[in-house]
CSV table of C-alpha atoms and ligand atoms in Angstrom, one decimal:
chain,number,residue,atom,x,y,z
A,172,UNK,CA,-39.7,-12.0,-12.2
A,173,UNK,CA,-41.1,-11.0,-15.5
A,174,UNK,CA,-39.6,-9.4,-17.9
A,175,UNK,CA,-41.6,-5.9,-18.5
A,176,UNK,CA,-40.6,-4.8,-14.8
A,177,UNK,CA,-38.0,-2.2,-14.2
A,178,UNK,CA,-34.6,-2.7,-12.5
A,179,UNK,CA,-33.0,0.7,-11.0
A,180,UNK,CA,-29.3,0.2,-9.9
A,181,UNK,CA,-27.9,2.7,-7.3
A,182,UNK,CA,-24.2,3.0,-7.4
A,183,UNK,CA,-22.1,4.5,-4.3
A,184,UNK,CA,-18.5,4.9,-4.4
A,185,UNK,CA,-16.4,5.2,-7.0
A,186,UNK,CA,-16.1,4.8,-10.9
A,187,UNK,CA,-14.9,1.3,-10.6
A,188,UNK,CA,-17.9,0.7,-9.0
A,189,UNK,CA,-19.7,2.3,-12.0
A,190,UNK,CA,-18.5,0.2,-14.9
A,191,UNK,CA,-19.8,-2.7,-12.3
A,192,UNK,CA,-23.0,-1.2,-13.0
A,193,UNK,CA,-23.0,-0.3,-16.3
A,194,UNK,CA,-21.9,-4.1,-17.2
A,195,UNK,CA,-25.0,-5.5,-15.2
A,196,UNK,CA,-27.6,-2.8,-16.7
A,197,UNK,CA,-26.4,-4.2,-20.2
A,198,UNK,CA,-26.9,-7.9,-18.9
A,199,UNK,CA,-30.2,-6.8,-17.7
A,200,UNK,CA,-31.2,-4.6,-20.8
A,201,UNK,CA,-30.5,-7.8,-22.9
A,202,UNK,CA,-32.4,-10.2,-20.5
A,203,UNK,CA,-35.3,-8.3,-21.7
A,204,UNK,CA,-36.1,-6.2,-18.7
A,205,UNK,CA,-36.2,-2.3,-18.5
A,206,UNK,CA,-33.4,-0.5,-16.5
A,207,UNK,CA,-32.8,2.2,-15.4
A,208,UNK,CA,-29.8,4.0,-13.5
A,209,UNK,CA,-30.0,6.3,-10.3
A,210,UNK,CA,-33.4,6.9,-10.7
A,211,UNK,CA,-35.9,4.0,-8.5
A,212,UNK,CA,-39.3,6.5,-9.6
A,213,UNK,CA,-40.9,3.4,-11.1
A,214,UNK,CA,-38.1,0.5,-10.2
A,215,UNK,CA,-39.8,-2.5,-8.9
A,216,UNK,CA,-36.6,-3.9,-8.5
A,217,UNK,CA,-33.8,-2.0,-7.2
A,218,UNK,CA,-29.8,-3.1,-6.9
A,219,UNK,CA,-27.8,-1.0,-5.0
A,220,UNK,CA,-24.0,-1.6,-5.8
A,221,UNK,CA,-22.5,-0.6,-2.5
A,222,UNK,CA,-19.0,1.2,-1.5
A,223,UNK,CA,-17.2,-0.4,1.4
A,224,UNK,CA,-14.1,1.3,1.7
A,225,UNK,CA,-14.2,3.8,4.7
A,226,UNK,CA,-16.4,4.8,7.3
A,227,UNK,CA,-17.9,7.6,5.8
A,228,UNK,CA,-18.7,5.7,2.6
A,229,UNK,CA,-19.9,2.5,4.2
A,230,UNK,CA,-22.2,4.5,6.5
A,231,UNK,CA,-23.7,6.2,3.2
A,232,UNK,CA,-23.8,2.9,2.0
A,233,UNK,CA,-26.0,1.3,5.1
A,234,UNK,CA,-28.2,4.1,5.1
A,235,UNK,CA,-29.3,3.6,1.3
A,236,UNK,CA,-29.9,0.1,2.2
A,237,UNK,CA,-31.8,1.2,5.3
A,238,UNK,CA,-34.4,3.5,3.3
A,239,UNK,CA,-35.1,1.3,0.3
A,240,UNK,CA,-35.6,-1.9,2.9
A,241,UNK,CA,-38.1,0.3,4.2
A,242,UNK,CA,-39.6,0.9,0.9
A,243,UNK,CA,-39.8,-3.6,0.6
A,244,UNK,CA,-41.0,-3.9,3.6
A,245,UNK,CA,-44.3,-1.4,2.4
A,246,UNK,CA,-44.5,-3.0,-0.7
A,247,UNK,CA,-43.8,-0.4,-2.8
A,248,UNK,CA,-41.1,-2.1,-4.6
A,249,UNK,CA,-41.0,-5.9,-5.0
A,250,UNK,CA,-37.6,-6.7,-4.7
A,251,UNK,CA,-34.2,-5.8,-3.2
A,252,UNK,CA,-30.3,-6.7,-4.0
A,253,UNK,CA,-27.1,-5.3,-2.1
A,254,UNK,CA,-24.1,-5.8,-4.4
A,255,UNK,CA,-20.8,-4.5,-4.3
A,256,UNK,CA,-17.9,-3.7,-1.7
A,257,UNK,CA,-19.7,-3.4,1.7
A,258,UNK,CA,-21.5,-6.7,0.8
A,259,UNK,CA,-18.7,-8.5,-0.2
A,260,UNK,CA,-17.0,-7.2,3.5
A,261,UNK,CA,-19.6,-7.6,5.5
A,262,UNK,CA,-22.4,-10.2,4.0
A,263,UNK,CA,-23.5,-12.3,7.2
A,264,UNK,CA,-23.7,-9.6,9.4
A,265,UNK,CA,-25.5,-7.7,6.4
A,266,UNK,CA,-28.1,-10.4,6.3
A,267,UNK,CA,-28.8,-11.0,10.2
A,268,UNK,CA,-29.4,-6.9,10.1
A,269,UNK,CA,-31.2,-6.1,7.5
A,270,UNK,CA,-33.6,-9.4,7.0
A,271,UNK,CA,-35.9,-7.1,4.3
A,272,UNK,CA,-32.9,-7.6,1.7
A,273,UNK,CA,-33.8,-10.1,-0.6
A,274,UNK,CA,-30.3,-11.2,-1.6
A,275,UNK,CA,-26.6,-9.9,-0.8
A,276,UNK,CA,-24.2,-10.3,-3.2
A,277,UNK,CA,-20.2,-9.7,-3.7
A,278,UNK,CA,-18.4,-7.9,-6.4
A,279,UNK,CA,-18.3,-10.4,-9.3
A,280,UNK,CA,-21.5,-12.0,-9.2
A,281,UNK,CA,-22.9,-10.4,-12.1
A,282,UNK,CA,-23.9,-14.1,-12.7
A,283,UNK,CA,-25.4,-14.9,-9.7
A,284,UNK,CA,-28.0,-11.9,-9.6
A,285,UNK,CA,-29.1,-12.6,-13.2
A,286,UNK,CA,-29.7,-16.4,-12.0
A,287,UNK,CA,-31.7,-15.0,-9.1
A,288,UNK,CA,-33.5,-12.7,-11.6
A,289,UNK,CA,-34.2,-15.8,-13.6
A,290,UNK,CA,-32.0,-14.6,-16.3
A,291,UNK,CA,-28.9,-15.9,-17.7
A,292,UNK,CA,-25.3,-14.4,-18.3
A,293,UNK,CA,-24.2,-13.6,-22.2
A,294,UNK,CA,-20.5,-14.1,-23.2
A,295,UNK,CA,-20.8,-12.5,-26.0
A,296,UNK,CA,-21.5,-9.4,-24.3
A,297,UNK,CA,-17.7,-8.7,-22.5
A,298,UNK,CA,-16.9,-5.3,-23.2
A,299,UNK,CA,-20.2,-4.2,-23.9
A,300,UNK,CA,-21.7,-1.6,-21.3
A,301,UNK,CA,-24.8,0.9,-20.8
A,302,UNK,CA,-23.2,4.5,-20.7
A,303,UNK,CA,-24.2,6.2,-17.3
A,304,UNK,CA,-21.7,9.1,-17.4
A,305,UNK,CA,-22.6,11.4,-20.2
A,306,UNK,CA,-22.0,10.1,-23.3
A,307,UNK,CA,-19.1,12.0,-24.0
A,308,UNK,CA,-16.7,10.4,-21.3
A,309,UNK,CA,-16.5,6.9,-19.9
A,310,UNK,CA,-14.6,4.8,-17.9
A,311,UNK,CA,-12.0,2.0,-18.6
A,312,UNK,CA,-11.4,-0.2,-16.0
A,313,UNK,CA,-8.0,-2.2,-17.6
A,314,UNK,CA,-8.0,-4.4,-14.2
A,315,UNK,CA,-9.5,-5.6,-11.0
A,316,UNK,CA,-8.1,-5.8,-7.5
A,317,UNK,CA,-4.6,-5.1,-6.1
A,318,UNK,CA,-1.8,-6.8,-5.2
A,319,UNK,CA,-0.7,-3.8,-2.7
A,320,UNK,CA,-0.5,-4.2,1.0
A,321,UNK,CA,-0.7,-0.3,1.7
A,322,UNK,CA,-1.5,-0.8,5.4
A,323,UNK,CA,-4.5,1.4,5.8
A,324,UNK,CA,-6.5,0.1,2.8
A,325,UNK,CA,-9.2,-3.0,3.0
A,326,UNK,CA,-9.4,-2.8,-0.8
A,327,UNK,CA,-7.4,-6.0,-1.6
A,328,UNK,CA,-9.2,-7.9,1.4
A,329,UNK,CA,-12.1,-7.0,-0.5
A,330,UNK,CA,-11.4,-6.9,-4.1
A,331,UNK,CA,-9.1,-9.5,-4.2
A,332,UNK,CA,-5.3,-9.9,-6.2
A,333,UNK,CA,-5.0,-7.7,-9.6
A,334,UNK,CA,-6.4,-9.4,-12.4
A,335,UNK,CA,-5.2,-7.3,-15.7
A,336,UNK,CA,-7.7,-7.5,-18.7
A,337,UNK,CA,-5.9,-8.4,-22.0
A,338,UNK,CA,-4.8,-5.8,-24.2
A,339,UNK,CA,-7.5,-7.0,-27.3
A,340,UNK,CA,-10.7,-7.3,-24.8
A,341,UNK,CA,-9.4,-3.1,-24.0
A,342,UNK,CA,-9.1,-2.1,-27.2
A,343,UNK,CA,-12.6,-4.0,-28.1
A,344,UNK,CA,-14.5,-1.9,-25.2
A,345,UNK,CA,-12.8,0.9,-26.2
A,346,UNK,CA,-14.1,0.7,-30.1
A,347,UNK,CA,-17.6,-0.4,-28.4
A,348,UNK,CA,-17.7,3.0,-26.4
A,349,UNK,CA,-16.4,4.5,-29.3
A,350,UNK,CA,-19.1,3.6,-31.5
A,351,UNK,CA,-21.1,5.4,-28.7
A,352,UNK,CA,-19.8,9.1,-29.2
A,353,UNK,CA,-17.4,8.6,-26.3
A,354,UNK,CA,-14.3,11.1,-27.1
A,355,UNK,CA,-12.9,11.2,-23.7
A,356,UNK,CA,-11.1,7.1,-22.1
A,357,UNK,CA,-10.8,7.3,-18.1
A,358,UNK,CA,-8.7,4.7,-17.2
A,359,UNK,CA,-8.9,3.5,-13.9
A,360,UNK,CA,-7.9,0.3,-11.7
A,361,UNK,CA,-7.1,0.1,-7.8
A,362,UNK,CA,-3.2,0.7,-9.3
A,363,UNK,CA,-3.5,1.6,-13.0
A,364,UNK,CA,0.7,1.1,-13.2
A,365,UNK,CA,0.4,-2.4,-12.2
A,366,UNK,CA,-1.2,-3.6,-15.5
A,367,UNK,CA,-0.2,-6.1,-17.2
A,368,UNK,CA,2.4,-7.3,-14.3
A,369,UNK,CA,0.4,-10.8,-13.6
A,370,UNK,CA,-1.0,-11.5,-17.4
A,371,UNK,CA,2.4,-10.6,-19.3
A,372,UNK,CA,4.8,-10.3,-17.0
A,373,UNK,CA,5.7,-6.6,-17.0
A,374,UNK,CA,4.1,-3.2,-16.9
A,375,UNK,CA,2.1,-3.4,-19.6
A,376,UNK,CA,0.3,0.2,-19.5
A,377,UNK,CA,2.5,1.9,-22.1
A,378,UNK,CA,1.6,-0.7,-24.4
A,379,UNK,CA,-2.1,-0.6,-24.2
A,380,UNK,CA,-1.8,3.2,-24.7
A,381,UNK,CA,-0.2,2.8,-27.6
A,382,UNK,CA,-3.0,0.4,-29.2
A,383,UNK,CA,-5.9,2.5,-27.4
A,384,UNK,CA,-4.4,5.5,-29.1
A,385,UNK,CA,-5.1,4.4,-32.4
A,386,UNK,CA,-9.2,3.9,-31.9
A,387,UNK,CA,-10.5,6.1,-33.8
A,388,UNK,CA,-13.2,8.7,-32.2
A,389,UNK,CA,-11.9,8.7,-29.0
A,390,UNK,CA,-9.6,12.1,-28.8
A,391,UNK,CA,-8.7,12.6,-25.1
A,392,UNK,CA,-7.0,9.2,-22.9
A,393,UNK,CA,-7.0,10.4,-19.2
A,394,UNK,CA,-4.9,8.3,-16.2
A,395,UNK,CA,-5.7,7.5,-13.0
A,396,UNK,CA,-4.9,5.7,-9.5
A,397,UNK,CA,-0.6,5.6,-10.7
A,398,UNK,CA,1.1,4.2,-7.9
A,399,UNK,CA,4.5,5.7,-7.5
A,400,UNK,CA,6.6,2.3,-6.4
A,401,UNK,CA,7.8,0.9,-9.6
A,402,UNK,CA,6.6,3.9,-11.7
A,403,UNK,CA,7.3,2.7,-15.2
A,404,UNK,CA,8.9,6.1,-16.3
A,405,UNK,CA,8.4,4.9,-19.9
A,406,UNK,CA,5.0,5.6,-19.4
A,407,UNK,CA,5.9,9.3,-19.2
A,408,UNK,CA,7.7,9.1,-22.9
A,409,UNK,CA,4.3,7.8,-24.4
A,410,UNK,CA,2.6,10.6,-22.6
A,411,UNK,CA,4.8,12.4,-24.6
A,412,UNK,CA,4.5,11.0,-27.2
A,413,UNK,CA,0.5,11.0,-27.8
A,414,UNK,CA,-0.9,14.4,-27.9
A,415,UNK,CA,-4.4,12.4,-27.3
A,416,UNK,CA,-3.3,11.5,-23.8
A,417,UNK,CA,-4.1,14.8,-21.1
A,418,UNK,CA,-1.1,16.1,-19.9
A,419,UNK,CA,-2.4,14.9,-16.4
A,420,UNK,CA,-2.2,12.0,-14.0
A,421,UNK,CA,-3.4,10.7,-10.7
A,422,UNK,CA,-1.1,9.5,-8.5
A,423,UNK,CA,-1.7,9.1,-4.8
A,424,UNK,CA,1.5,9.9,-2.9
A,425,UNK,CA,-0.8,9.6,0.7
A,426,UNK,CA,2.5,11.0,2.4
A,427,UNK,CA,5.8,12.2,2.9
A,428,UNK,CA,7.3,11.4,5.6
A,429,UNK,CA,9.7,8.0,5.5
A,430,UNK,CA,8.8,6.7,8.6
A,431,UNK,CA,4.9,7.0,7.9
A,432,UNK,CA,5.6,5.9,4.3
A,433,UNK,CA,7.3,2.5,5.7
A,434,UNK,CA,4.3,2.1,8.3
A,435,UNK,CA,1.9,2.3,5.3
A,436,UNK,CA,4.0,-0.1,3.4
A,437,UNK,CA,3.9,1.9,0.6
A,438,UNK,CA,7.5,0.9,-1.0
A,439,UNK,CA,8.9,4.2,-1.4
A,440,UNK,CA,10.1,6.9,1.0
A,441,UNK,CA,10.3,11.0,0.9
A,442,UNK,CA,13.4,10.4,-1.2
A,443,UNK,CA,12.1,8.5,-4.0
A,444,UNK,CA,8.9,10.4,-3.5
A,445,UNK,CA,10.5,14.0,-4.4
A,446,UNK,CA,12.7,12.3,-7.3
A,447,UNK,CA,9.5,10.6,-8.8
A,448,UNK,CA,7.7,14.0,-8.8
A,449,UNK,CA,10.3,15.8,-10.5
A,450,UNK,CA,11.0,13.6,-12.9
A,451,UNK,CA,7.6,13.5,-13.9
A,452,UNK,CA,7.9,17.4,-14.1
A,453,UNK,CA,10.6,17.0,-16.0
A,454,UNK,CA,10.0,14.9,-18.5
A,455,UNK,CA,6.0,15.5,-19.3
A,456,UNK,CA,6.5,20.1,-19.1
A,457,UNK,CA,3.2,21.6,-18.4
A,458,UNK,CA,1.8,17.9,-16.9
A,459,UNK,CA,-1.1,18.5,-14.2
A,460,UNK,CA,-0.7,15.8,-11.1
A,461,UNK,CA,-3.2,15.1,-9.1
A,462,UNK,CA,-2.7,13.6,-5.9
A,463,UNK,CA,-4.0,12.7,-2.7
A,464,UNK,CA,-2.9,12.6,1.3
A,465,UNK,CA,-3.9,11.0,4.1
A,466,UNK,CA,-3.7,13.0,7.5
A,467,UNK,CA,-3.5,11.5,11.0
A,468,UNK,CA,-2.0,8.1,10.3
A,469,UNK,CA,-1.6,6.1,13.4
A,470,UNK,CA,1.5,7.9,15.0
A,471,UNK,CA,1.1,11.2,13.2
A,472,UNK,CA,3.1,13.3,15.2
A,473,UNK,CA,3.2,17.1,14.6
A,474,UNK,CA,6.4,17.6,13.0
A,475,UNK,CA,5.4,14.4,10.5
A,476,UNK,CA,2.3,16.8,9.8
A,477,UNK,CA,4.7,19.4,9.1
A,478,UNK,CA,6.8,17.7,7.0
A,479,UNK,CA,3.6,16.9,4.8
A,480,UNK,CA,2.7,20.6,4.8
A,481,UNK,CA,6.1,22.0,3.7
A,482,UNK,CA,6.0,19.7,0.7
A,483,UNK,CA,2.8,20.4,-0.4
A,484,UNK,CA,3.5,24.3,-0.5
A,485,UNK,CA,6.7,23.8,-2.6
A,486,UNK,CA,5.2,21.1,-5.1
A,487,UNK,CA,2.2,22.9,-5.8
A,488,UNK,CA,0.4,20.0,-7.1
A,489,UNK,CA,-2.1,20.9,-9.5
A,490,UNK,CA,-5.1,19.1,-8.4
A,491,UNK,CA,-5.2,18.0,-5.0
A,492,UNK,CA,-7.3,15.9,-2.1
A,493,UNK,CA,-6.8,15.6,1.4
A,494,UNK,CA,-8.4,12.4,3.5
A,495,UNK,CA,-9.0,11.7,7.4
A,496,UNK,CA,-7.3,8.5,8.4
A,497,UNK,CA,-10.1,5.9,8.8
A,498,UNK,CA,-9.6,3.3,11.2
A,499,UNK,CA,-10.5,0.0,9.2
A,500,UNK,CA,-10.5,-3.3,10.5
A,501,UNK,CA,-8.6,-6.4,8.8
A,502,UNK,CA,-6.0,-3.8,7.3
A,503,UNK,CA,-2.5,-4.3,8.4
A,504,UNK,CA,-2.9,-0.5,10.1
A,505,UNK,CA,-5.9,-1.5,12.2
A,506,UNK,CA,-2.8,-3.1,14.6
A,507,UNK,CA,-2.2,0.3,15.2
A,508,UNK,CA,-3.3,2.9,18.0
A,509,UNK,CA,-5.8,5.2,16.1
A,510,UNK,CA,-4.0,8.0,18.4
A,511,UNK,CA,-4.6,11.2,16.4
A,512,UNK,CA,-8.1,12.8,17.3
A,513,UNK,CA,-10.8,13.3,15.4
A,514,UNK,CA,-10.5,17.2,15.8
A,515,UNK,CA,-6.7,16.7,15.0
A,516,UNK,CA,-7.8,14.7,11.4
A,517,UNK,CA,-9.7,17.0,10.6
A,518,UNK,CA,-7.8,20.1,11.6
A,519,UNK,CA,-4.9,19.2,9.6
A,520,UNK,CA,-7.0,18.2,6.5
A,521,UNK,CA,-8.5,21.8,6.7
A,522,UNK,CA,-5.0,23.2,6.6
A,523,UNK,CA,-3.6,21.3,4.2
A,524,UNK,CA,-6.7,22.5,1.6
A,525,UNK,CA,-6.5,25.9,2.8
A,526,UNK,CA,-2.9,26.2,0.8
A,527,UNK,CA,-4.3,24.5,-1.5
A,528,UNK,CA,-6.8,26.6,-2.3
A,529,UNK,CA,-3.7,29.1,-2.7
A,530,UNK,CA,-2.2,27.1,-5.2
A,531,UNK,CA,-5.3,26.6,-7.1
A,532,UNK,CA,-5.9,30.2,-7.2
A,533,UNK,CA,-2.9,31.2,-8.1
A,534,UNK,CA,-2.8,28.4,-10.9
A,535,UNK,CA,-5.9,29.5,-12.3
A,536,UNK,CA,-5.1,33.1,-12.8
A,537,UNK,CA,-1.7,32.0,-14.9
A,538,UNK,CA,-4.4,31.0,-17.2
A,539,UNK,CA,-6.1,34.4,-17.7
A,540,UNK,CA,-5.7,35.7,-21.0
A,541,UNK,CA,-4.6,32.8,-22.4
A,542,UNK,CA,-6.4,30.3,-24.8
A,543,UNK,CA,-7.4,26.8,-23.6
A,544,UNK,CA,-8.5,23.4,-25.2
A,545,UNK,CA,-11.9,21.7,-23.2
A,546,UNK,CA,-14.2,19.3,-23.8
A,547,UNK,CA,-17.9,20.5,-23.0
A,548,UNK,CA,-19.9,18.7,-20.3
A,549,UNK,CA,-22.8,20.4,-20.0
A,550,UNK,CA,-25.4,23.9,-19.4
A,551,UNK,CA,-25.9,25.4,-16.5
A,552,UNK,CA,-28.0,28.3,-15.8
A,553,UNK,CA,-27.4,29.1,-19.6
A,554,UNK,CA,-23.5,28.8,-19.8
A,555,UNK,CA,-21.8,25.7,-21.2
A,556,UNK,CA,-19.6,23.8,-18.2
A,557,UNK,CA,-16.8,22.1,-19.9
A,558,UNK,CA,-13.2,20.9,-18.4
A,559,UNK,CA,-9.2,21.4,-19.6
A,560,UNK,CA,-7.4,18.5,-20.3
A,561,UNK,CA,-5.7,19.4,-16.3
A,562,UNK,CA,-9.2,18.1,-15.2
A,563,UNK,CA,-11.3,14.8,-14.7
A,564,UNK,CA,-14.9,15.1,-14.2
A,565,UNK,CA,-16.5,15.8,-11.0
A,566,UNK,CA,-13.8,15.8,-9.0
A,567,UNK,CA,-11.0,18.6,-10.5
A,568,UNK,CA,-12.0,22.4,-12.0
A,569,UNK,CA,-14.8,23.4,-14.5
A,570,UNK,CA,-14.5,25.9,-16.9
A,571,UNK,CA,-17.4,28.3,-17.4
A,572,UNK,CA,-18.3,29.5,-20.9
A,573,UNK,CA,-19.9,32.1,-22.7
A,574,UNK,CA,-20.6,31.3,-26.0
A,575,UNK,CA,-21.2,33.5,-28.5
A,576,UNK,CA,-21.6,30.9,-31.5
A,577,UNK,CA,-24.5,29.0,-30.3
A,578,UNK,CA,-23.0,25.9,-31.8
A,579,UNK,CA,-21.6,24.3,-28.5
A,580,UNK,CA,-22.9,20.7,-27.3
A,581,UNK,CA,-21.5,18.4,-24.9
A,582,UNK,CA,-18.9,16.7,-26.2
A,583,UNK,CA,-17.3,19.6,-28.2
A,584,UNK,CA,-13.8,19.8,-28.0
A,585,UNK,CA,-12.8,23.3,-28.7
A,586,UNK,CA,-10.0,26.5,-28.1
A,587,UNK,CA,-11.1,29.4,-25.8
A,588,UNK,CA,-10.3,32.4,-24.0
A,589,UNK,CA,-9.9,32.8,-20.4
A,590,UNK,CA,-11.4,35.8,-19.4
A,591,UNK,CA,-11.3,35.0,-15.2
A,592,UNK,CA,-11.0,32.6,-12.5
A,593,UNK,CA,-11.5,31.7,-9.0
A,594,UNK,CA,-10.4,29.4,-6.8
A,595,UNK,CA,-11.6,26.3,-8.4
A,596,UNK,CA,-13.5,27.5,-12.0
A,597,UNK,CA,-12.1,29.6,-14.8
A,598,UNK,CA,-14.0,32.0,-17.1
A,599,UNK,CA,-13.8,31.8,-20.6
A,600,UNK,CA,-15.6,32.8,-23.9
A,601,UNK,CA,-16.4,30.8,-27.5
A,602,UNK,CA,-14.9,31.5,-29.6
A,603,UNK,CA,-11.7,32.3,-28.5
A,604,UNK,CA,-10.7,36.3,-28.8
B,134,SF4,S1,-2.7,0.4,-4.2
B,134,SF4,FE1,-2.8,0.4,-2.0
B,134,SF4,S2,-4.4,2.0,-1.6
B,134,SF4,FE2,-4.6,1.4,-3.7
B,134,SF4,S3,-6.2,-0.3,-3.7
B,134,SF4,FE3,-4.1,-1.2,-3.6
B,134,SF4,S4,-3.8,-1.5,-1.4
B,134,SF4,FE4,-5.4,0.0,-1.6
């Protein structure tokens, strides 16, 4: 390998997956070679850092390996390495398949692919990354792997048992990213209100909000992946407490129904489901959640369903997402008869995001009139595209600006009027009336 070729990572799945890469093109970048992220034009080597979660992502990822083992095969790049989830699952087979794939690695073996790159690891790198997202938002991951057994998820068969970062190395990425313009922290883990349980011995997220608070430069601290069993409600009295921390959280509640809850193992049932909601409603007013269901569970029977509808209309969670149960193997579910068709799944998802479309509608047009805080992302078609603090980047609203100063840029965090709205976007102008 020398040193003047060009290494493209491709990254499927999700933003975990993303700091993974951004870690390795910083490794890489201070190995000496040239990187470059999502974009193999003049890549003589490309890494692709693989999702393996559920059907439909591992099929995406196979097929990515698929066309760029055609392009090693021709030549016309010189070599190839699978990272990631779907190689950590499913390595051997990998390999007997897809013999054009120079190497296969898991998902912390940043060491190994520099070895095999004929470059070493640096220490005294940790917490330093190459910014992939724009610059004005980035990812924290505060942990790896779970310590859940939620019956229909492969993640800690793949990822392993949580391992919580300490509170210093955080707060020492965060100033690094920082230093980079970032002004909006993602936090993210497989279960972000796990942290800290295995290194300290408690919940340990309130704490590292209120040191990541005080890094100066960064102005908005979003959550997500909460899991509601052992919700540490203080966490809701820092929320509070911080006006830099969005009045919004993820929290996957998957279901309602007690029985399905129990089959999931998912250590809570409709009871404790409805209380946790309100409480957080309670005690954060004005607090978007966003959450996410799975339809057709093993057993789903139409009433269950029902039960699931009924309590999405009346909660009217602000941001929503609605997934197909995917039969996985190795996962406690996968004991299960798969009973619910296809045509069932996927009915019942459409349902489910027709009232939420509703909701969303109806959410949006409160807004009308009314002047909102965003951060901008970007221009489009010559307005700016910028976000609320109720929304995380590409997967919740956009807000769609005219703006009459000229001054915007991305990363602005400014007041404006809402003007109109849609479904899913609202309509505003700079500045505000
Ligand atoms: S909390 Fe449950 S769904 Fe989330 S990664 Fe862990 S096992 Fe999977």
């Amino acid at each position: 390998m020398s040193k003047n070729q060009t290494i493209n990572i491709i990254t499927l799945g999700c933003a975990k997956n993303l700091v993974d890469s951004e870690v390795m093109l910083r490794q890489l970048q201070a190995a000496g070679f040239n990187t470059s992220h999502e974009d193999a034009a003049n890549a003589d080597v490309v890494i692709i850092n693989t999702c393996g979660f559920i059907n439909d992502a591992k099929e995406e990822s196979v097929n990515t390996i698929l066309h760029w083992a055609k392009a090693r095969k021709s030549g016309d790049i010189d070599k190839l390495l699978v990272m990631g989830c779907l190689s950590q699952r499913y390595k051997d087979d990998l390999f007997k398949e897809i013999p054009e794939v120079d190497a296969f690695f898991g998902v912390n073996d940043v060491n190994a692919i520099l070895q095999s790159l004929n470059a070493t690891y640096r220490e005294a790198l940790l917490g330093e990354r190459v910014i992939t997202t724009p610059s004005h938002y980035a990812y924290l991951k505060i942990s790896e792997g779970c310590d859940r057994n939620c019956s229909f998820c492969a993640i800690p068969g793949i990822r392993g048992k949580n391992i919580s970062r300490t509170i210093e190395s955080l707060v020492t990425e965060t100033e690094f990213l920082a230093e980079k313009g970032v002004k909006e922290l993602i936090l993210i883990a497989q279960d972000l209100t796990y942290y800290g349980l295995d290194l300290y011995n408690k919940r340990m997220l309130p704490a590292l909000l209120e040191e990541l608070v005080k890094v100066s430069g960064i102005e908005w601290i979003r959550l997500h992946y909460a899991y509601p069993a052992g919700f540490p409600l203080e966490l809701l009295d820092v929320m509070n407490k911080h006006s830099k921390i969005c009045n919004y959280i993820d929290i996957p509640l998957q279901h309602i129904n007690s029985r399905i809850l129990k089959s999931m193992h998912r250590g809570i049932d409709e009871e404790g489901t409805r209380k946790l909601v309100q409480t957080i409603r309670e005690k954060v007013p004005g607090i978007a959640i966003r959450t996410s269901f799975i339809v057709g569970y093993p057993g789903e029977t139409a009433k269950e369903f029902a039960e699931l509808r009924d309590f999405i209309r009346e909660s009217e969670f602000e941001r929503l997402g609605v997934f197909t149960y995917s039969h996985e193997e190795n996962t406690p579910a996968s004991q299960l008869d798969d009973n619910v068709r296809p045509a069932a799944k996927a009915r019942r998802a459409e349902e489910l995001m027709l009232i939420q479309q509703d909701i969303s509608a109806a959410r949006n047009k409160s807004f009308e009139g009314k002047s909102v805080q965003v951060i901008i992302d970007k221009k489009e078609d010559g307005k700016w595209i910028g976000r609320t603090q109720f929304d995380s980047p590409e997967v919740d609203n956009e807000v769609v600006i005219t703006d009459n100063s000229g001054t915007l840029a991305p990363g602005s965090i400014v007041n404006v009027s809402i003007t109109s709205s849609d479904i899913y976007d609202i309509i505003a102008v700079y500045p505000e009336n």
